[in-house]
Tab-separated table of C-alpha atoms in Angstrom:
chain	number	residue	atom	x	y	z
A	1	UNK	CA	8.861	-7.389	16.403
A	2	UNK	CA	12.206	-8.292	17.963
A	3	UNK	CA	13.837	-5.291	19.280
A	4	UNK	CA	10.707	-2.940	18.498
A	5	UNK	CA	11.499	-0.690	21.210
A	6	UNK	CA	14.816	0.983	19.068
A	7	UNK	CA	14.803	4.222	18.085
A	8	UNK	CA	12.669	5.318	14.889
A	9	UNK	CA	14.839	5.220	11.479
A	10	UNK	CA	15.044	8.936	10.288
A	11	UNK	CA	11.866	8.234	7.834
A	12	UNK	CA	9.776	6.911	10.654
A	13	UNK	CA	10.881	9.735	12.792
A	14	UNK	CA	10.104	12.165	10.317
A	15	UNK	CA	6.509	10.605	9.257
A	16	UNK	CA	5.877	10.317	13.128
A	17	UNK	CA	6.762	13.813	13.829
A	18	UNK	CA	4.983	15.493	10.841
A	19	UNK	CA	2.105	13.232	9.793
A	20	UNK	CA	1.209	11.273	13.048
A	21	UNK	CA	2.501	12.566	16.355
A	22	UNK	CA	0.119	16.176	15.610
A	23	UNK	CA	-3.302	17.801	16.766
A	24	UNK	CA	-5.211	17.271	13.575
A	25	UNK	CA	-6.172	14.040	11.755
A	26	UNK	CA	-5.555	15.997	8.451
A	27	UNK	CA	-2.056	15.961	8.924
A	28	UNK	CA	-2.036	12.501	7.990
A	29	UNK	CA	-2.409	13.816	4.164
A	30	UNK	CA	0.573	15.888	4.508
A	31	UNK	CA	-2.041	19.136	4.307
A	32	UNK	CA	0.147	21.618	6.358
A	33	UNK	CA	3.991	22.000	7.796
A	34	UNK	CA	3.625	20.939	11.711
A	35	UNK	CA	7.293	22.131	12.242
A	36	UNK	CA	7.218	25.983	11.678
A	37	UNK	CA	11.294	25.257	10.268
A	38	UNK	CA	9.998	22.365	7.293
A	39	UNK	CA	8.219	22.951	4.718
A	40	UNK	CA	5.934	20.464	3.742
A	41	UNK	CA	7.037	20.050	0.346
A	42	UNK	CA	10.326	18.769	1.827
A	43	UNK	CA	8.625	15.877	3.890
A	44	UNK	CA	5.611	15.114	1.965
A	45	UNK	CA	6.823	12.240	-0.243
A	46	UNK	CA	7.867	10.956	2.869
A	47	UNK	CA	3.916	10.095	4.248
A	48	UNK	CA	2.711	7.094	3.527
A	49	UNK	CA	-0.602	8.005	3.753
A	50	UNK	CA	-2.810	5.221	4.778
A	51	UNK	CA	0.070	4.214	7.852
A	52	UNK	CA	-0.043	7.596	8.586
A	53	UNK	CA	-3.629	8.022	8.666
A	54	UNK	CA	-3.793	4.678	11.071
A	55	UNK	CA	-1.190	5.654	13.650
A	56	UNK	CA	-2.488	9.032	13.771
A	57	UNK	CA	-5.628	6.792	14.944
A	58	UNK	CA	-3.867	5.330	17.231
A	59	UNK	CA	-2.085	8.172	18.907
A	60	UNK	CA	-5.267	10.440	18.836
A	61	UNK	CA	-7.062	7.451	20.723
A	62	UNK	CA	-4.157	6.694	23.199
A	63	UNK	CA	-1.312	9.829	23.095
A	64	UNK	CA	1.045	7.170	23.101
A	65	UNK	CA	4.690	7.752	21.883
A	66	UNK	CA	5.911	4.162	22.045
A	67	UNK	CA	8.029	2.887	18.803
A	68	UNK	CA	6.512	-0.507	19.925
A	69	UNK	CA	2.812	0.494	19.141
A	70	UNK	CA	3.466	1.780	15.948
A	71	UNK	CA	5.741	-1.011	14.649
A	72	UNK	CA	2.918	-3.377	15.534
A	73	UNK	CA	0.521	-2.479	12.307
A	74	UNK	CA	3.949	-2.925	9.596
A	75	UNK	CA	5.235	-6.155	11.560
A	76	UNK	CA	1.636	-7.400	11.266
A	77	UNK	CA	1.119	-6.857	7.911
A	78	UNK	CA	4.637	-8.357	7.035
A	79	UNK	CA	4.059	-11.709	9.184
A	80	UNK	CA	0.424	-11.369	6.947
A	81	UNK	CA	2.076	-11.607	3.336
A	82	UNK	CA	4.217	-14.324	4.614
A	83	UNK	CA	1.195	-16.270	5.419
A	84	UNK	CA	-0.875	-15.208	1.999
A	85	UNK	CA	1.689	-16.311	0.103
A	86	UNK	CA	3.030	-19.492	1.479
A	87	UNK	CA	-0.655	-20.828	1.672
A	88	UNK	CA	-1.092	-19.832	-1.861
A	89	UNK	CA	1.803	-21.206	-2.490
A	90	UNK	CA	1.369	-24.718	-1.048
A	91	UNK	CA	-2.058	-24.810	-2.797
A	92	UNK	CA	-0.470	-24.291	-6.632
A	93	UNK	CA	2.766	-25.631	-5.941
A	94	UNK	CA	3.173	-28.217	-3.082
A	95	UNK	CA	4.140	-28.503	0.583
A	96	UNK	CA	7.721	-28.114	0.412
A	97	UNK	CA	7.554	-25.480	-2.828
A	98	UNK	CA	5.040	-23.036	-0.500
A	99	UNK	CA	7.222	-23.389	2.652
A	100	UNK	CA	10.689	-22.764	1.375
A	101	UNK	CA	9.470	-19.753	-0.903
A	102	UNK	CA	7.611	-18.762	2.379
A	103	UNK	CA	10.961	-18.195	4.483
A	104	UNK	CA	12.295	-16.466	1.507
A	105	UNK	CA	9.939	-13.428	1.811
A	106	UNK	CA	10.516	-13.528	5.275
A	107	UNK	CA	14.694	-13.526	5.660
A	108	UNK	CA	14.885	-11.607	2.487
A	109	UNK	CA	16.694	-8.779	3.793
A	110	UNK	CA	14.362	-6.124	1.620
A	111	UNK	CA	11.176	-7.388	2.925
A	112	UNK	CA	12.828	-7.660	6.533
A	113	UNK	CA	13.974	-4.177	6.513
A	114	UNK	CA	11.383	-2.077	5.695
A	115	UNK	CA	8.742	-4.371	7.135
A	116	UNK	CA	10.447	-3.693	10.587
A	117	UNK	CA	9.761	0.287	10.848
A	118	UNK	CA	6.794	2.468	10.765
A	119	UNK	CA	6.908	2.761	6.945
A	120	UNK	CA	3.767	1.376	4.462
A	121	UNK	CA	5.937	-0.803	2.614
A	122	UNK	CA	4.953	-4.340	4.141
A	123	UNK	CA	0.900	-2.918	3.432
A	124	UNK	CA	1.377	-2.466	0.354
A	125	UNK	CA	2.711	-6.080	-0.373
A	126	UNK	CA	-0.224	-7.505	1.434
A	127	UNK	CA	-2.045	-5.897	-0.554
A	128	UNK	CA	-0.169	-6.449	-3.664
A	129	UNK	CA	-0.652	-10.519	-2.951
A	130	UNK	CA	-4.203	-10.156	-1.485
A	131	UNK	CA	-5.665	-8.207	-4.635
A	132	UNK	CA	-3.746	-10.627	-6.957
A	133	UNK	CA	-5.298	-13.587	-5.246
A	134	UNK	CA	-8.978	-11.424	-5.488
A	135	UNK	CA	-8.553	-10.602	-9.006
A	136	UNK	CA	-11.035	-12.775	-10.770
A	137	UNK	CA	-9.254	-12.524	-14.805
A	138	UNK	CA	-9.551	-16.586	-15.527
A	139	UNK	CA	-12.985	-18.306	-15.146
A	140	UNK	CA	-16.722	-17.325	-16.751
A	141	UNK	CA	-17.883	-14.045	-16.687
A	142	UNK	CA	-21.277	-15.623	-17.699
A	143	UNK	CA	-22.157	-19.015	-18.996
A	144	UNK	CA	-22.543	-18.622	-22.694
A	145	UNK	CA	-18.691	-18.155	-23.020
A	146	UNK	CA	-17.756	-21.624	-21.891
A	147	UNK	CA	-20.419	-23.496	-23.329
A	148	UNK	CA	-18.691	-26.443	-25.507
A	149	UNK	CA	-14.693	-25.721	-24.074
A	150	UNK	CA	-13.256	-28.791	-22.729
A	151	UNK	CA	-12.345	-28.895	-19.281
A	152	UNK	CA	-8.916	-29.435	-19.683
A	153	UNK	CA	-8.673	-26.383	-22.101
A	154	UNK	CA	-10.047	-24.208	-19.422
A	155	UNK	CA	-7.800	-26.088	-17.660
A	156	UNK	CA	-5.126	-24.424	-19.170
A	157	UNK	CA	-6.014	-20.934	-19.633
A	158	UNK	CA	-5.857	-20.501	-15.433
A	159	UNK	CA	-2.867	-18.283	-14.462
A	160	UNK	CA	-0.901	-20.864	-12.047
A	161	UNK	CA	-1.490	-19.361	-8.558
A	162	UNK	CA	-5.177	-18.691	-9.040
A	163	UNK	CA	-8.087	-21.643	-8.808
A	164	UNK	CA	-10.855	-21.719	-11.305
A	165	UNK	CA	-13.384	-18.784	-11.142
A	166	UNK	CA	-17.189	-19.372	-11.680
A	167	UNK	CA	-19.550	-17.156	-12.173
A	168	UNK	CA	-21.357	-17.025	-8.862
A	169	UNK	CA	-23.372	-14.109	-6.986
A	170	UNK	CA	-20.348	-13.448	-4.514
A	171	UNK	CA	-18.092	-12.356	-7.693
A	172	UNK	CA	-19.529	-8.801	-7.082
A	173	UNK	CA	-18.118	-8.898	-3.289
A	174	UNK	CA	-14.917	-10.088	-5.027
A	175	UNK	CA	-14.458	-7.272	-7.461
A	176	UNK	CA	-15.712	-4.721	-4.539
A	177	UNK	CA	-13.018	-6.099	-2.332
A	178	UNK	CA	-10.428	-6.152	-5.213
A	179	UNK	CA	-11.294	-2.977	-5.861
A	180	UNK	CA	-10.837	-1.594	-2.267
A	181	UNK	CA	-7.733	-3.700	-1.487
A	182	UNK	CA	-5.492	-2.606	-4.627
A	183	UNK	CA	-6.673	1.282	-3.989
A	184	UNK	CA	-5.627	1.171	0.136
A	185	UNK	CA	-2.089	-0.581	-1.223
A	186	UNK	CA	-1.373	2.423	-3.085
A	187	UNK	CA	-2.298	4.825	-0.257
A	188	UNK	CA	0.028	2.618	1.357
A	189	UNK	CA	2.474	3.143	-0.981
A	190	UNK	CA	1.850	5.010	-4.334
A	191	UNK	CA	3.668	2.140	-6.800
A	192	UNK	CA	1.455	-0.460	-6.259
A	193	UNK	CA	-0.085	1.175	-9.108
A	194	UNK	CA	2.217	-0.885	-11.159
A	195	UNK	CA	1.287	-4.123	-10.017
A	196	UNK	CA	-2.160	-2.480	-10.897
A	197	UNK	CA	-1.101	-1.980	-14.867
A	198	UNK	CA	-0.070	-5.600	-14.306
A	199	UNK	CA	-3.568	-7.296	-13.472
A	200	UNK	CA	-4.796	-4.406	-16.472
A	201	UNK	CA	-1.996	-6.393	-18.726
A	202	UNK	CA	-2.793	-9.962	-17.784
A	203	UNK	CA	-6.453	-9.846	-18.866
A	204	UNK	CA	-5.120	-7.499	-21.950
A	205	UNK	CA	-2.542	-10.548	-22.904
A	206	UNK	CA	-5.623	-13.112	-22.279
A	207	UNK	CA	-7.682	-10.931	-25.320
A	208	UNK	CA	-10.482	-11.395	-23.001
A	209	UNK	CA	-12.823	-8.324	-23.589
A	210	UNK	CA	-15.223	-9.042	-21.610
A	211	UNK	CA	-13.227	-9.557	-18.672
A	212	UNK	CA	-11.715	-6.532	-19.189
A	213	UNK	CA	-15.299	-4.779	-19.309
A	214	UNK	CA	-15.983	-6.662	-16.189
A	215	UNK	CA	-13.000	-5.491	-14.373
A	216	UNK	CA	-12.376	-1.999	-15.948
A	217	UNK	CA	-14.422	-0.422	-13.045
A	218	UNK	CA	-12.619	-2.071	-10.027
A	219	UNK	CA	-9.442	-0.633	-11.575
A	220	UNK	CA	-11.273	2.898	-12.213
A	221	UNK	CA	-12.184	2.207	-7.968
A	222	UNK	CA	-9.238	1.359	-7.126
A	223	UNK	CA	-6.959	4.209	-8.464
A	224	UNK	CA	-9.624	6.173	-7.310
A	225	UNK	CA	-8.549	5.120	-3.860
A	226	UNK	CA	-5.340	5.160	-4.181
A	227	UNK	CA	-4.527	8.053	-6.089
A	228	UNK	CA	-6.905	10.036	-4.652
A	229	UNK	CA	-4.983	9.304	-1.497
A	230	UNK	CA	-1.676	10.915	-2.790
A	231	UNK	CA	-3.007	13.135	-5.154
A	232	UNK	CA	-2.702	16.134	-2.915
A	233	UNK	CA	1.128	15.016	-1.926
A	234	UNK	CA	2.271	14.540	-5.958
A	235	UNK	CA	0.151	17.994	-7.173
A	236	UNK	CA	1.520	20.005	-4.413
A	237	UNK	CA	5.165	18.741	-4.773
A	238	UNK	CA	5.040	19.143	-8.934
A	239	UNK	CA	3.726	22.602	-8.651
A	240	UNK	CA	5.386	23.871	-5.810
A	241	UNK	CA	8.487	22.714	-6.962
A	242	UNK	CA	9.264	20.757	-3.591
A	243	UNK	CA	10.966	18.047	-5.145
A	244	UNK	CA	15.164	17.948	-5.169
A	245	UNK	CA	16.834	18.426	-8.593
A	246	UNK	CA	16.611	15.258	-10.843
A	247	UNK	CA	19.589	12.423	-10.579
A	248	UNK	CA	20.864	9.891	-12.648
A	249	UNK	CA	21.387	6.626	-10.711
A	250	UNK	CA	23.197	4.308	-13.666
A	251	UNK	CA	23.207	0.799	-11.540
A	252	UNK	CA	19.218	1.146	-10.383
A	253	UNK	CA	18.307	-1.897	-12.882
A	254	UNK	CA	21.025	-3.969	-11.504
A	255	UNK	CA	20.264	-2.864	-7.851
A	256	UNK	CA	16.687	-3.633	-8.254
A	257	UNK	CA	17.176	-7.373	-9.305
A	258	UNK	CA	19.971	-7.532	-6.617
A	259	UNK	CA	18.568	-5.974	-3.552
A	260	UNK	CA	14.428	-7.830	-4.433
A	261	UNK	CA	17.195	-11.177	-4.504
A	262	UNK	CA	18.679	-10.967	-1.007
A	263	UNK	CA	21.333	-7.843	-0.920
A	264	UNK	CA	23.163	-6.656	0.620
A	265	UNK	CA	24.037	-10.802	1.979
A	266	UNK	CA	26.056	-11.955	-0.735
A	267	UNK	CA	25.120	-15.840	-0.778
A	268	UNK	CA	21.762	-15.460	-0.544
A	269	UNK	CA	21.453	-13.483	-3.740
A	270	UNK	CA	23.380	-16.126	-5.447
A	271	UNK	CA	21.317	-19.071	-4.375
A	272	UNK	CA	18.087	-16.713	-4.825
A	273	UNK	CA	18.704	-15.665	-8.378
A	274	UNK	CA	19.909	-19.046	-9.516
A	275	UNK	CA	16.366	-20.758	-7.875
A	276	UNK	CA	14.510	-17.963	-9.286
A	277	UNK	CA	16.378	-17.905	-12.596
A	278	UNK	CA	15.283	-22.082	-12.905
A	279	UNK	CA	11.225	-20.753	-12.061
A	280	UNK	CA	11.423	-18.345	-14.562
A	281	UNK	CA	12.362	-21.076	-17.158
A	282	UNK	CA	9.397	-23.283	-15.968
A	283	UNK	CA	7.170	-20.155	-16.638
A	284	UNK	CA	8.779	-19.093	-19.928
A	285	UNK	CA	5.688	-19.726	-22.004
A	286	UNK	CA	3.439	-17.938	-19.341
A	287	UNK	CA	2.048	-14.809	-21.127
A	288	UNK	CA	0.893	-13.183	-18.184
A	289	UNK	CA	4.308	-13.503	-17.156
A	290	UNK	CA	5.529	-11.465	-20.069
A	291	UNK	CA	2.944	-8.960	-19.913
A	292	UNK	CA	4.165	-8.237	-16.682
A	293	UNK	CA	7.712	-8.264	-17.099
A	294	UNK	CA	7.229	-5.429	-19.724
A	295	UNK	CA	5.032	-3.950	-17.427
A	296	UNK	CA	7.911	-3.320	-14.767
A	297	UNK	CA	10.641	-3.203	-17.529
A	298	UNK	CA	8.858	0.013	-18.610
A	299	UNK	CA	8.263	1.674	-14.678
A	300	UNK	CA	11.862	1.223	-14.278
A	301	UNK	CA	12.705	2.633	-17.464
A	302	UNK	CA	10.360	5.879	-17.077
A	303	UNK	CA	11.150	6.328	-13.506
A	304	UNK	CA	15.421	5.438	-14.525
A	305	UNK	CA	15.569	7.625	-17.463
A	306	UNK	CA	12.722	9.605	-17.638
A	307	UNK	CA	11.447	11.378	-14.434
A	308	UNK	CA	15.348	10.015	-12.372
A	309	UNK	CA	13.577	11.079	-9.173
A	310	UNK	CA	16.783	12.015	-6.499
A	311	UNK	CA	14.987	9.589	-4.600
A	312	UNK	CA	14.596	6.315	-6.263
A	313	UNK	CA	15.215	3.040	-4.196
A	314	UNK	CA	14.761	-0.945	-4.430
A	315	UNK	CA	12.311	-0.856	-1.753
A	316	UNK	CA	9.580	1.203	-3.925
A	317	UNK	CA	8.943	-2.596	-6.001
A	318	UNK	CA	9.059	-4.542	-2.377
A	319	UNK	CA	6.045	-6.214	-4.468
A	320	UNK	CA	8.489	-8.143	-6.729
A	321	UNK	CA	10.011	-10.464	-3.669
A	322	UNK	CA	6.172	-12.308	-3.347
A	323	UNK	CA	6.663	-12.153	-7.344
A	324	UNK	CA	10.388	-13.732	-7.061
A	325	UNK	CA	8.913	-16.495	-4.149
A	326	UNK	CA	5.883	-17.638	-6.700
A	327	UNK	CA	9.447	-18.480	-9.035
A	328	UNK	CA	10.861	-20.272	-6.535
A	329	UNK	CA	8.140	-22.140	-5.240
A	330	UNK	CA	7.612	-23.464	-9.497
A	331	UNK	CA	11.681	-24.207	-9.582
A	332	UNK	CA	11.304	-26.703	-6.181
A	333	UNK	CA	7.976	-27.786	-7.536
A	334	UNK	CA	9.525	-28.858	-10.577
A	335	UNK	CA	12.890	-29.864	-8.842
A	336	UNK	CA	12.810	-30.333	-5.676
A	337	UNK	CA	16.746	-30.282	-5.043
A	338	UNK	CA	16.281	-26.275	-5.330
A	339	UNK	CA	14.270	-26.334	-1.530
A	340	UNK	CA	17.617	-27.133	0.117
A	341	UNK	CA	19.364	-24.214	-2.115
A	342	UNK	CA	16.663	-21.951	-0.737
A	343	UNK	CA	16.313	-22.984	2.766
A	344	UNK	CA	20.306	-22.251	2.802
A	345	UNK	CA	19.344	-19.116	1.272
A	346	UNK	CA	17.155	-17.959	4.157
A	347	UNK	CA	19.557	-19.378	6.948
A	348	UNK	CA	22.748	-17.311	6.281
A	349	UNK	CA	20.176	-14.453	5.270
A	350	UNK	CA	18.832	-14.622	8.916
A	351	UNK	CA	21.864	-15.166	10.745
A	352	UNK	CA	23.481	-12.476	9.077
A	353	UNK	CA	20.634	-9.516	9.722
A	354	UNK	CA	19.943	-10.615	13.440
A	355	UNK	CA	22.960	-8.610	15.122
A	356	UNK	CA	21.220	-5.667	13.880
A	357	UNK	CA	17.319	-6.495	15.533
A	358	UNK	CA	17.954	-4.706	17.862
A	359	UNK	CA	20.062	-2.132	17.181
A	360	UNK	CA	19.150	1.804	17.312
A	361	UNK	CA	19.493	3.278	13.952
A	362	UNK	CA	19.569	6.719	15.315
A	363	UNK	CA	20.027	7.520	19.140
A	364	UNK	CA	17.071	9.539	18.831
A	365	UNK	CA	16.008	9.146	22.743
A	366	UNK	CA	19.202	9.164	23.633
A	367	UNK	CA	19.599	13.072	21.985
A	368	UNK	CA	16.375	13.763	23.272
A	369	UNK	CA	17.467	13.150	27.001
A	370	UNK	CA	20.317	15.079	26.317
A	371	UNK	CA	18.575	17.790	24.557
A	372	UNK	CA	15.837	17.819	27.877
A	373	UNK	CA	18.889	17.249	30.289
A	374	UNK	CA	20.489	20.621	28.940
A	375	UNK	CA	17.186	22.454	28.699
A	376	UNK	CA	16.306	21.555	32.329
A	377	UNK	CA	19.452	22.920	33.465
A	378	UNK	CA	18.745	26.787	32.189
A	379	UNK	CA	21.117	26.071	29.089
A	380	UNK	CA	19.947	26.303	25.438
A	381	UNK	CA	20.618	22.759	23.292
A	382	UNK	CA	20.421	23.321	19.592
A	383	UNK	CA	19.783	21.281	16.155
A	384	UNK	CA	21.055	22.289	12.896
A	385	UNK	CA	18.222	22.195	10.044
A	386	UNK	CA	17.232	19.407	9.053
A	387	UNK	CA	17.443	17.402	12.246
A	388	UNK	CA	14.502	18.918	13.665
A	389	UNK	CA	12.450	17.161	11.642
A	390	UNK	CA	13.584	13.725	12.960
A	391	UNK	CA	14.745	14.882	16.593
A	392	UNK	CA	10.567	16.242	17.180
A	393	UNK	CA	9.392	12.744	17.224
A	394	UNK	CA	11.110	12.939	20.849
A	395	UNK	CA	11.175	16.117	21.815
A	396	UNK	CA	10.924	20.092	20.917
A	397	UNK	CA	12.864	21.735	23.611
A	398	UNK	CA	16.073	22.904	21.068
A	399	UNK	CA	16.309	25.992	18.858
A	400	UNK	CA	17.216	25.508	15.796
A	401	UNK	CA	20.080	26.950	13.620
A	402	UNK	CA	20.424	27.892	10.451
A	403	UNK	CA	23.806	29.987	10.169
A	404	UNK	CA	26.953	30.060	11.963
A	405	UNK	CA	26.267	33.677	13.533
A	406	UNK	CA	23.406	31.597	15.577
A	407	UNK	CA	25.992	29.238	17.175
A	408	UNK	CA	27.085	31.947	19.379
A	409	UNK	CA	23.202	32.135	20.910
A	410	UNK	CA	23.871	28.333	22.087
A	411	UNK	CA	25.401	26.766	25.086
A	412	UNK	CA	25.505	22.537	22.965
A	413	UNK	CA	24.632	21.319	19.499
A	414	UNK	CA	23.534	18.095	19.357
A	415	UNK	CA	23.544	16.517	15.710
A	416	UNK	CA	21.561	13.390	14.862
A	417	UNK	CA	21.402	12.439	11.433
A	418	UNK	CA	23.578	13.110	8.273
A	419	UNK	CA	21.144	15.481	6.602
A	420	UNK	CA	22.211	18.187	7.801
A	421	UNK	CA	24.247	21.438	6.491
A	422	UNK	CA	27.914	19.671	6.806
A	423	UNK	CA	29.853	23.436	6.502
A	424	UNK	CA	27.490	24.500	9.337
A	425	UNK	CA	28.305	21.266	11.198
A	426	UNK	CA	31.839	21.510	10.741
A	427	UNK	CA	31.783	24.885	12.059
A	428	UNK	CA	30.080	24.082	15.358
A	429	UNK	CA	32.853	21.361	15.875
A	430	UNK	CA	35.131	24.207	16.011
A	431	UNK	CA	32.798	26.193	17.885
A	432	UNK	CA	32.228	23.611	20.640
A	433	UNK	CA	35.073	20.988	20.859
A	434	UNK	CA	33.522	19.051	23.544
A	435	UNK	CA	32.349	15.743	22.170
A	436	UNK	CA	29.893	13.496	23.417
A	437	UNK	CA	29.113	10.659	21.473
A	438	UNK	CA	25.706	8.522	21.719
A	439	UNK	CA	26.283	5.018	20.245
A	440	UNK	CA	23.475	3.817	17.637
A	441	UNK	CA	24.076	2.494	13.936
A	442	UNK	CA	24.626	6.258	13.212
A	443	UNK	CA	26.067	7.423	16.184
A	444	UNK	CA	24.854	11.293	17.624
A	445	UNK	CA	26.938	13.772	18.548
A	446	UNK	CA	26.660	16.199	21.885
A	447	UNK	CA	28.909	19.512	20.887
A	448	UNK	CA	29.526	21.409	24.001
A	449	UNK	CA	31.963	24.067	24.841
């Protein structure tokens, strides 16, 4: 929460301004366009639907525009995974082990980043780690089963960060909360589902039918939730087309691994991927390891190759960095010189993000006081499209432009963001070669004449 009170990133600002910050509830599914300029096909992959549905709670029950409040629910959840894991962590793997993979998920730039901003990416890795630590695949699903197995073979059929499962009355709860968990982390954010195929692999690479009887409807439940969440979003931008032409991004693999191991801080991801290189050896003979390794190996590929959304970023498998700790936390356990390596690790990874807490990504308010300032003195501020979308989490007092025979109809241009129409940008420079600039990570421009 340090420095909560910046200005929205241009996602937030555009899932506050169309999903959250509106008169119905419904807009939380991304049903409509709010902004009469956007179509909704052009911001709907942008909703996270169950942090939109949530603030738009909040704001119906307080009206509140404050970045603060709304930061409060992804911060929380964030601080919430850290916790989950390291205690499950210190349980399988030791004191030390649980703490230093701890303050890895929580310097890791990744997690930091996008747990920092109204976005559901910190949700869905609580969620990720809570249903994991639900999911009931070792143990008895009756008696019969186990009747003559040793102890010590059970022993060693237990995947490493669960406990032993027994067959008690409250493992219908467990299932039901399972169930409901995994589905609200993907209407947090849709790719959970793959951490889903995962827990569907582990029980698949365990042969263990009934199990997978046992479990098959939680999973039906569960994408029932979850894609029944986004169903609306992904039909409506397949068939109306709303998606942007397909691109090729030939260093995603590499980014992936890089950016889940501590990039864009270059030694972190060399300590990182050496410490979690050393747990992956300790885990080589793991086959739910495996089974989920091919798992992901084939998202990435399909998503890579196949669909090569224009869109396609690290952050959508933020799940993997409570993977990558649960490999760290088995290299210390095994030896312990790695905790110093990873401790180091978090420091520089710390130090190195903190100028930025508190820095303004946009200078959203900053362009909306200017935008109000102009408006309240009888002159007419304009956006060029595209920047409405981000600049109505502030304010709506502009008109916006779409051509350069509009310019002439305006007395400033103020331009936020770097999605807009650059010819039509460059033009209004000309137009109005009075600069103003407001100072944020991506600085705005005032044009006036």
């Amino acid at each position: 929460m340090v420095g909560s009170n910046r200005s929205f990133g241009y996602d937030a600002a555009a899932t506050f301004a169309n999903f959250i910050a509106t008169p119905s509830i419904w807009d939380a599914f991304a049903v409509r366009s709010v902004i009469p300029t956007i179509p909704v096909t052009q911001v709907a992959t942008n909703d996270h639907v169950l942090v939109s549905l949530l603030s738009h709670l909040i704001y119906s029950a307080t009206g509140s525009r404050s970045e603060v409040l709304y930061r409060f629910l992804p911060a929380l959840a964030a601080g919430a995974t850290v916790g989950l894991s390291t205690g499950a962590l210190v349980r399988r793997f030791g004191l030390l082990a649980g703490i230093c993979a701890g303050l890895y998920i929580a310097t890791d730039p990744l997690f930091v980043d996008n747990s920092r901003d109204l976005r559901g990416y910190s949700l869905a890795a609580l969620g990720s780690v809570a249903g994991t630590l639900l999911l009931p695949i070792h143990g008895e699903v009756s008696a019969k089963p186990t009747e003559g197995l040793p102890t010590e073979g059970l022993k060693q059929h237990v995947l490493p960060i669960h406990g032993e499962v027994s067959a008690k009355p409250t493992e219908g709860l467990r299932l039901i909360a399972y169930a409901v968990i995994m589905g609200l982390a993907m209407a947090a954010q849709l790719f959970v589902a793959v951490v889903l195929l995962c827990h569907v692999a582990w029980v698949v690479s365990e042969r263990s039918w009934p199990r997978f009887r046992q479990l098959a409807p939680a999973w039906f439940v569960a994408a029932l939730i979850g894609l029944g969440a986004n169903a609306h979003i992904q039909v409506m931008e397949y068939t109306q087309h709303g998606l942007p032409p397909p691109v090729f991004y030939p260093t995603y693999p590499r980014d992936l691994v890089l950016f889940i191991i501590g990039a864009p801080v270059l030694l972190p991801v060399g300590l990182w991927l050496a410490s979690a290189g050393l747990g992956l050896w300790t885990q080589r003979r793991a086959a739910w390891l495996w089974s989920s390794a091919a798992v992901i190996a084939v998202a990435v590929l399909v998503l890579w190759l196949g669909l090569r959304p224009a869109f396609l970023y690290p952050r959508f498998f933020i799940f993997l960095v409570p993977a990558s700790a649960f490999l760290m936390a088995a290299a210390i356990k095994r030896w312990w010189v790695v905790a110093p390596v990873v401790l180091l690790g978090a420091v520089v990874a710390a130090v190195s993000q903190a100028p930025g807490y508190t820095e303004d990504p946009l200078a959203l308010p900053a362009a909306a006081a200017a935008v109000e300032h102009i408006d309240a003195s009888g002159r007419r501020a304009c956006v060029i499209h595209s920047d409405e979308q981000v600049l109505s989490a502030y304010t709506s007092r502009f008109t916006v432009v779409t051509r350069p025979d509009e310019l002439a109809n305006c007395d400033a241009v103020v331009v936020v963001s770097w999605g807009v129409d650059l010819a039509l940008r460059d033009q209004a420079a000309q137009e109005f070669p009075r600069l103003t600039t407001l100072p944020a990570y991506y600085p705005t421009v005032v044009l006036e004449r």
